[in-house]
mmCIF file of C-alpha atoms in Angstrom:
data_model
loop_
_atom_site.group_PDB
_atom_site.id
_atom_site.type_symbol
_atom_site.label_atom_id
_atom_site.label_comp_id
_atom_site.label_asym_id
_atom_site.label_seq_id
_atom_site.Cartn_x
_atom_site.Cartn_y
_atom_site.Cartn_z
ATOM 1 C CA MET A 1 12.302 -53.634 9.933
ATOM 2 C CA LYS A 2 14.452 -50.782 11.082
ATOM 3 C CA THR A 3 13.203 -48.854 14.440
ATOM 4 C CA ARG A 4 13.901 -45.822 16.047
ATOM 5 C CA THR A 5 13.251 -44.492 19.294
ATOM 6 C CA VAL A 6 10.545 -41.440 19.538
ATOM 7 C CA ARG A 7 9.989 -39.426 22.849
ATOM 8 C CA ARG A 8 6.575 -38.514 23.150
ATOM 9 C CA SER A 9 4.371 -36.733 25.713
ATOM 10 C CA ARG A 10 0.686 -37.206 27.079
ATOM 11 C CA LEU A 11 -1.009 -35.439 29.698
ATOM 12 C CA VAL A 12 -1.519 -37.143 33.120
ATOM 13 C CA PRO A 13 -3.306 -36.618 36.288
ATOM 14 C CA HIS A 14 -0.844 -36.034 38.642
ATOM 15 C CA THR A 15 -2.103 -35.145 42.763
ATOM 16 C CA VAL A 16 -0.021 -33.502 45.550
ATOM 17 C CA ASP A 17 -1.320 -32.670 49.396
ATOM 18 C CA GLY A 18 -4.688 -33.520 47.761
ATOM 19 C CA ARG A 19 -4.757 -31.271 44.843
ATOM 20 C CA THR A 20 -4.376 -32.686 41.149
ATOM 21 C CA GLU A 21 -2.967 -31.052 38.100
ATOM 22 C CA MET A 22 -2.693 -32.274 34.421
ATOM 23 C CA VAL A 23 0.730 -32.952 33.622
ATOM 24 C CA LEU A 24 3.185 -33.823 31.043
ATOM 25 C CA ASP A 25 4.297 -37.331 31.409
ATOM 26 C CA HIS A 26 7.442 -38.372 28.592
ATOM 27 C CA TYR A 27 7.724 -41.652 27.427
ATOM 28 C CA ASP A 28 9.503 -43.476 24.474
ATOM 29 C CA VAL A 29 8.053 -45.837 21.297
ATOM 30 C CA GLU A 30 9.924 -47.605 19.075
ATOM 31 C CA ALA A 31 8.733 -46.013 15.502
ATOM 32 C CA PRO A 32 9.530 -47.918 12.248
ATOM 33 C CA THR A 33 12.685 -45.698 10.445
ATOM 34 C CA PRO A 34 11.190 -44.110 7.332
ATOM 35 C CA PRO A 35 13.224 -45.107 4.069
ATOM 36 C CA ARG A 36 15.259 -42.592 2.580
ATOM 37 C CA ASP A 37 13.916 -39.885 0.119
ATOM 38 C CA TRP A 38 16.307 -40.468 -2.321
ATOM 39 C CA ASP A 39 14.246 -38.288 -4.971
ATOM 40 C CA ARG A 40 14.652 -35.333 -2.508
ATOM 41 C CA ILE A 41 18.154 -36.149 -1.089
ATOM 42 C CA VAL A 42 19.316 -36.130 -5.071
ATOM 43 C CA LEU A 43 17.403 -32.747 -5.874
ATOM 44 C CA THR A 44 19.162 -31.098 -2.574
ATOM 45 C CA ALA A 45 22.411 -31.963 -3.975
ATOM 46 C CA VAL A 46 21.838 -30.849 -7.372
ATOM 47 C CA THR A 47 20.406 -27.365 -6.115
ATOM 48 C CA THR A 48 23.349 -27.131 -4.076
ATOM 49 C CA ILE A 49 25.904 -27.824 -6.527
ATOM 50 C CA ALA A 50 23.872 -25.162 -9.017
ATOM 51 C CA GLY A 51 24.384 -22.607 -6.190
ATOM 52 C CA LEU A 52 27.647 -23.532 -5.788
ATOM 53 C CA ILE A 53 28.301 -23.233 -9.708
ATOM 54 C CA GLY A 54 26.139 -19.388 -9.373
ATOM 55 C CA ALA A 55 29.026 -18.404 -6.971
ATOM 56 C CA ALA A 56 31.900 -18.935 -9.129
ATOM 57 C CA CYS A 57 30.251 -17.829 -12.061
ATOM 58 C CA ILE A 58 29.959 -14.508 -10.001
ATOM 59 C CA VAL A 59 33.475 -14.604 -9.084
ATOM 60 C CA TRP A 60 34.957 -15.093 -12.357
ATOM 61 C CA SER A 61 32.715 -13.196 -14.520
ATOM 62 C CA THR A 62 33.570 -10.016 -12.006
ATOM 63 C CA ALA A 63 36.859 -10.809 -12.439
ATOM 64 C CA SER A 64 36.909 -10.750 -16.417
ATOM 65 C CA ILE A 65 34.552 -7.901 -16.760
ATOM 66 C CA GLY A 66 36.158 -5.798 -13.729
ATOM 67 C CA ASP A 67 39.485 -6.139 -15.499
ATOM 68 C CA LEU A 68 38.128 -4.758 -18.736
ATOM 69 C CA LEU A 69 36.055 -1.897 -17.392
ATOM 70 C CA ALA A 70 39.297 -0.913 -15.289
ATOM 71 C CA ARG A 71 41.039 -0.141 -18.509
ATOM 72 C CA VAL A 72 39.058 3.176 -18.440
ATOM 73 C CA VAL A 73 37.929 3.920 -14.692
ATOM 74 C CA THR A 74 39.733 2.993 -11.363
ATOM 75 C CA PRO A 75 39.491 -0.536 -10.093
ATOM 76 C CA PRO A 76 36.883 -0.140 -7.165
ATOM 77 C CA ALA A 77 34.479 1.469 -9.748
ATOM 78 C CA ALA A 78 35.226 -1.367 -12.185
ATOM 79 C CA TYR A 79 34.710 -4.324 -10.234
ATOM 80 C CA ALA A 80 31.629 -3.032 -8.162
ATOM 81 C CA ALA A 81 30.075 -2.553 -11.856
ATOM 82 C CA ALA A 82 31.416 -5.714 -13.087
ATOM 83 C CA VAL A 83 29.125 -7.698 -10.386
ATOM 84 C CA VAL A 84 25.935 -5.716 -11.650
ATOM 85 C CA PHE A 85 26.289 -8.382 -15.036
ATOM 86 C CA ASP A 86 25.875 -11.731 -13.278
ATOM 87 C CA LEU A 87 23.386 -10.321 -10.610
ATOM 88 C CA ALA A 88 20.920 -9.204 -13.091
ATOM 89 C CA TRP A 89 20.102 -12.431 -14.626
ATOM 90 C CA ILE A 90 20.365 -14.068 -10.993
ATOM 91 C CA SER A 91 18.097 -11.675 -9.728
ATOM 92 C CA CYS A 92 15.728 -12.607 -12.648
ATOM 93 C CA MET A 93 15.980 -16.332 -11.932
ATOM 94 C CA ALA A 94 14.795 -15.340 -8.469
ATOM 95 C CA LEU A 95 11.872 -13.852 -9.829
ATOM 96 C CA GLU A 96 11.131 -16.541 -11.765
ATOM 97 C CA TRP A 97 11.502 -19.113 -8.888
ATOM 98 C CA LEU A 98 8.967 -17.326 -6.828
ATOM 99 C CA ALA A 99 6.563 -17.546 -10.306
ATOM 100 C CA ARG A 100 7.171 -21.262 -10.530
ATOM 101 C CA TYR A 101 3.328 -21.973 -9.783
ATOM 102 C CA ASP A 102 2.411 -19.069 -12.690
ATOM 103 C CA GLN A 103 4.154 -19.988 -15.997
ATOM 104 C CA ALA A 104 2.671 -16.619 -17.475
ATOM 105 C CA ARG A 105 4.287 -14.588 -14.884
ATOM 106 C CA ALA A 106 7.866 -16.712 -15.106
ATOM 107 C CA ARG A 107 7.897 -15.708 -18.440
ATOM 108 C CA LEU A 108 9.014 -12.216 -18.198
ATOM 109 C CA PRO A 109 11.952 -12.540 -15.678
ATOM 110 C CA ARG A 110 13.057 -15.876 -18.119
ATOM 111 C CA ARG A 111 13.211 -13.787 -20.862
ATOM 112 C CA ALA A 112 15.160 -10.701 -19.250
ATOM 113 C CA GLY A 113 17.330 -13.381 -17.453
ATOM 114 C CA PHE A 114 18.310 -15.057 -20.805
ATOM 115 C CA ALA A 115 18.754 -10.793 -22.294
ATOM 116 C CA ALA A 116 20.906 -10.197 -19.131
ATOM 117 C CA LEU A 117 23.078 -13.577 -19.735
ATOM 118 C CA ALA A 118 23.770 -12.572 -23.004
ATOM 119 C CA VAL A 119 25.240 -9.221 -22.241
ATOM 120 C CA ALA A 120 27.488 -10.666 -19.388
ATOM 121 C CA MET A 121 28.836 -13.435 -21.638
ATOM 122 C CA GLY A 122 29.708 -10.930 -24.313
ATOM 123 C CA ALA A 123 31.605 -8.737 -21.888
ATOM 124 C CA VAL A 124 33.463 -11.652 -20.880
ATOM 125 C CA GLY A 125 34.285 -12.426 -24.189
ATOM 126 C CA VAL A 126 35.296 -8.829 -25.107
ATOM 127 C CA HIS A 127 37.586 -8.927 -22.635
ATOM 128 C CA GLY A 128 39.556 -11.993 -23.637
ATOM 129 C CA TRP A 129 39.615 -10.445 -27.265
ATOM 130 C CA LEU A 130 41.104 -7.538 -26.054
ATOM 131 C CA SER A 131 43.618 -9.374 -23.976
ATOM 132 C CA GLY A 132 44.788 -11.313 -27.072
ATOM 133 C CA TRP A 133 43.330 -14.576 -25.955
ATOM 134 C CA LEU A 134 39.750 -14.457 -27.825
ATOM 135 C CA VAL A 135 39.434 -18.632 -27.194
ATOM 136 C CA ILE A 136 39.641 -18.009 -23.249
ATOM 137 C CA GLY A 137 37.441 -15.613 -23.523
ATOM 138 C CA VAL A 138 34.823 -17.651 -25.355
ATOM 139 C CA VAL A 139 35.136 -20.413 -23.140
ATOM 140 C CA GLY A 140 35.075 -17.884 -19.850
ATOM 141 C CA ALA A 141 31.651 -16.645 -21.571
ATOM 142 C CA LEU A 142 30.578 -20.249 -21.378
ATOM 143 C CA VAL A 143 30.946 -20.379 -17.741
ATOM 144 C CA SER A 144 28.024 -18.112 -17.244
ATOM 145 C CA GLY A 145 25.975 -19.505 -19.994
ATOM 146 C CA LEU A 146 26.363 -23.189 -18.204
ATOM 147 C CA ALA A 147 25.524 -21.634 -14.942
ATOM 148 C CA LYS A 148 22.546 -20.185 -16.161
ATOM 149 C CA GLY A 149 21.623 -23.293 -18.220
ATOM 150 C CA LEU A 150 21.915 -25.555 -14.959
ATOM 151 C CA TRP A 151 19.866 -23.076 -13.332
ATOM 152 C CA THR A 152 17.255 -23.356 -15.948
ATOM 153 C CA VAL A 153 16.966 -27.231 -15.848
ATOM 154 C CA VAL A 154 16.717 -27.216 -11.691
ATOM 155 C CA LEU A 155 14.020 -24.271 -11.738
ATOM 156 C CA ALA A 156 11.812 -26.217 -14.348
ATOM 157 C CA HIS A 157 12.238 -29.516 -12.378
ATOM 158 C CA HIS A 158 10.773 -27.057 -9.334
ATOM 159 C CA ALA A 159 8.309 -25.370 -11.048
ATOM 160 C CA LYS A 160 4.544 -26.729 -10.443
ATOM 161 C CA PRO A 161 2.178 -25.380 -13.235
ATOM 162 C CA LEU A 162 -1.140 -25.109 -12.434
ATOM 163 C CA ASP A 163 -3.879 -26.535 -14.429
ATOM 164 C CA ASP A 164 -5.946 -23.995 -16.549
ATOM 165 C CA LEU A 165 -8.911 -23.752 -14.246
ATOM 166 C CA THR A 166 -7.414 -23.687 -11.114
ATOM 167 C CA GLN A 167 -4.863 -20.779 -12.627
ATOM 168 C CA GLN A 168 -8.176 -18.623 -13.179
ATOM 169 C CA TRP A 169 -8.960 -19.357 -10.092
ATOM 170 C CA VAL A 170 -5.894 -18.265 -8.332
ATOM 171 C CA ASP A 171 -5.764 -15.234 -10.650
ATOM 172 C CA ALA A 172 -9.476 -14.003 -9.572
ATOM 173 C CA GLN A 173 -8.164 -14.598 -6.299
ATOM 174 C CA ARG A 174 -4.809 -12.421 -6.541
ATOM 175 C CA ALA A 175 -6.932 -9.656 -8.597
ATOM 176 C CA ARG A 176 -9.404 -9.453 -5.679
ATOM 177 C CA ALA A 177 -6.631 -9.235 -3.027
ATOM 178 C CA GLY A 178 -4.852 -6.620 -5.509
ATOM 179 C CA GLY A 179 -7.728 -4.283 -5.430
ATOM 180 C CA GLU A 180 -8.184 -4.394 -1.758
ATOM 181 C CA LEU A 181 -4.186 -3.458 -1.292
ATOM 182 C CA ALA A 182 -4.921 -0.656 -3.941
ATOM 183 C CA MET A 183 -7.632 0.757 -2.039
ATOM 184 C CA VAL A 184 -6.033 0.781 1.436
ATOM 185 C CA SER A 185 -3.695 3.597 -0.360
ATOM 186 C CA VAL A 186 -6.606 5.135 -2.370
ATOM 187 C CA ARG A 187 -8.659 5.525 1.049
ATOM 188 C CA ARG A 188 -5.410 6.730 2.689
ATOM 189 C CA GLU A 189 -4.721 9.756 -0.182
ATOM 190 C CA LEU A 190 -8.546 10.376 0.623
ATOM 191 C CA ALA A 191 -8.119 10.665 4.077
ATOM 192 C CA ARG A 192 -5.293 12.990 3.754
ATOM 193 C CA ALA A 193 -7.337 14.956 1.131
ATOM 194 C CA ARG A 194 -10.359 15.374 3.580
ATOM 195 C CA ALA A 195 -7.860 16.339 6.143
ATOM 196 C CA ALA A 196 -6.386 19.002 4.195
ATOM 197 C CA VAL A 197 -9.772 20.390 3.197
ATOM 198 C CA ASP A 198 -10.911 20.750 7.092
ATOM 199 C CA ALA A 199 -8.049 22.333 8.446
ATOM 200 C CA GLU A 200 -8.080 24.781 5.581
ATOM 201 C CA GLU A 201 -11.948 25.328 6.384
ATOM 202 C CA GLU A 202 -11.113 25.731 9.869
ATOM 203 C CA THR A 203 -8.394 27.993 9.224
ATOM 204 C CA LEU A 204 -10.761 29.908 7.696
ATOM 205 C CA ARG A 205 -13.452 30.254 10.446
ATOM 206 C CA ARG A 206 -10.905 31.292 12.618
ATOM 207 C CA THR A 207 -9.619 34.263 10.737
ATOM 208 C CA PRO A 208 -9.561 37.588 12.022
ATOM 209 C CA ASP A 209 -11.610 40.262 9.443
ATOM 210 C CA PRO A 210 -8.398 41.999 8.156
ATOM 211 C CA THR A 211 -10.325 45.284 8.175
ATOM 212 C CA PRO A 212 -11.481 45.313 11.527
ATOM 213 C CA ASP A 213 -13.930 48.254 12.683
ATOM 214 C CA THR A 214 -11.974 51.148 14.570
ATOM 215 C CA PRO A 215 -13.529 53.143 17.170
ATOM 216 C CA GLU A 216 -13.543 56.099 14.842
ATOM 217 C CA ASP A 217 -15.601 53.854 12.482
ATOM 218 C CA GLU A 218 -18.179 52.987 14.699
ATOM 219 C CA ALA A 219 -18.707 56.735 15.407
ATOM 220 C CA ASP A 220 -18.912 57.675 11.831
ATOM 221 C CA ALA A 221 -21.526 54.508 11.273
ATOM 222 C CA PRO A 222 -25.233 55.166 11.245
ATOM 223 C CA GLU A 223 -26.982 53.962 14.373
ATOM 224 C CA THR A 224 -29.042 51.019 13.499
ATOM 225 C CA PRO A 225 -32.444 50.700 15.537
ATOM 226 C CA GLU A 226 -32.492 47.990 17.896
ATOM 227 C CA LEU A 227 -35.687 45.743 16.951
ATOM 228 C CA PRO A 228 -38.041 45.576 19.796
ATOM 229 C CA THR A 229 -38.519 41.912 21.604
ATOM 230 C CA VAL A 230 -41.749 40.177 20.722
ATOM 231 C CA SER A 231 -43.898 39.331 23.664
ATOM 232 C CA GLY A 232 -46.755 37.727 22.408
ATOM 233 C CA PRO A 233 -49.048 36.961 19.187
ATOM 234 C CA MET A 234 -49.194 40.515 17.072
ATOM 235 C CA THR A 235 -51.092 41.701 14.310
ATOM 236 C CA ILE A 236 -50.006 43.304 11.205
ATOM 237 C CA ALA A 237 -51.561 46.560 12.432
ATOM 238 C CA ASP A 238 -49.496 46.119 16.088
ATOM 239 C CA ALA A 239 -46.523 45.377 14.430
ATOM 240 C CA VAL A 240 -46.386 48.493 12.365
ATOM 241 C CA ARG A 241 -47.130 50.571 15.550
ATOM 242 C CA THR A 242 -44.705 48.641 17.583
ATOM 243 C CA ALA A 243 -42.046 49.194 14.827
ATOM 244 C CA LEU A 244 -43.014 52.986 14.522
ATOM 245 C CA SER A 245 -42.733 53.486 18.383
ATOM 246 C CA SER A 246 -39.408 52.067 18.010
ATOM 247 C CA GLY A 247 -37.881 54.342 15.494
ATOM 248 C CA ILE A 248 -38.329 52.095 12.706
ATOM 249 C CA SER A 249 -39.769 54.020 9.813
ATOM 250 C CA ASN A 250 -38.270 52.999 6.632
ATOM 251 C CA PRO A 251 -41.164 50.804 4.505
ATOM 252 C CA ASP A 252 -38.817 47.956 3.676
ATOM 253 C CA ALA A 253 -37.288 47.585 7.213
ATOM 254 C CA VAL A 254 -41.110 47.893 8.788
ATOM 255 C CA LEU A 255 -42.046 45.139 6.300
ATOM 256 C CA ARG A 256 -39.230 42.871 7.061
ATOM 257 C CA TYR A 257 -40.467 43.290 10.900
ATOM 258 C CA VAL A 258 -43.812 42.465 10.469
ATOM 259 C CA ARG A 259 -43.028 39.617 8.065
ATOM 260 C CA LYS A 260 -40.788 38.497 11.268
ATOM 261 C CA VAL A 261 -42.912 39.075 14.039
ATOM 262 C CA ALA A 262 -46.606 39.003 13.058
ATOM 263 C CA ASP A 263 -47.299 37.308 9.493
ATOM 264 C CA ALA A 264 -44.217 35.735 7.267
ATOM 265 C CA ASN A 265 -46.548 36.108 4.305
ATOM 266 C CA ALA A 266 -47.645 39.552 4.687
ATOM 267 C CA LYS A 267 -48.214 41.671 1.618
ATOM 268 C CA GLU A 268 -45.926 44.984 0.827
ATOM 269 C CA GLU A 269 -49.046 47.056 0.050
ATOM 270 C CA SER A 270 -50.980 46.090 2.953
ATOM 271 C CA VAL A 271 -47.996 46.664 5.252
ATOM 272 C CA ARG A 272 -47.511 50.013 3.432
ATOM 273 C CA ARG A 273 -51.165 50.802 3.775
ATOM 274 C CA THR A 274 -51.209 50.363 7.463
ATOM 275 C CA LEU A 275 -48.098 51.987 7.948
ATOM 276 C CA ARG A 276 -49.649 55.350 6.044
ATOM 277 C CA GLY A 277 -52.641 55.029 8.303
ATOM 278 C CA ALA A 278 -50.745 54.861 11.423
ATOM 279 C CA ARG A 279 -48.318 57.984 10.521
ATOM 280 C CA SER A 280 -51.674 59.954 9.467
ATOM 281 C CA ALA A 281 -53.132 58.951 12.952
ATOM 282 C CA SER A 282 -50.099 59.872 14.834
#
């Protein structure tokens, strides 16, 4: 059995000048060497090959489609647009890789990837046909098809579909997390709306009167008698006499004063009768 030297560490007490501290002690042990994981090595090699083929496919398609588009636009713009044809289906494959545990979510990017691949292969074939080399155009189009086919097989090997019950549990957890994430945006929106309302109300409270009273207006305004202060409990009659002595003679004003200082439920007829009696007595 093959072995290998493995360095490990452990805490040991170490004393210097009477003070003990726990320090790391490094030591070597002989551990069995695990066998090579040839499955992982082969899968890594195939994935690397697929990546190299994808890069070569991008170069070939870009050169072919770029030359096709350069017939009507400037070469820089033509080749920049040509890159989009292959990057579209490669991006769809990346999304399919991210959804490798959820076949339902991977279905849409897989179909979109094949649609984008068909467009790219058609463009390469058209370039060969217009150049007078239809066979070369067909063969060149197959380069993208082979790259996509290889990546489809690799992604299928990497995919780990979940069973139905586990998939439902994952969907429920994803929906709950998505709802919480959506509520963050909703709460932020509500906070902005409340802040705008508070600012508007604060502005309205602090806005001065657009037509303030001028000294001339104050001089022309009729003088309003100042209500007398209350020094203790008062009856309706006392309140009526106090109002008259303070210059309040309007029956409605007297009624309001009586209800304020004497009896909040004072009847209007009683107050008016008391007011007439107070006037006749004076």
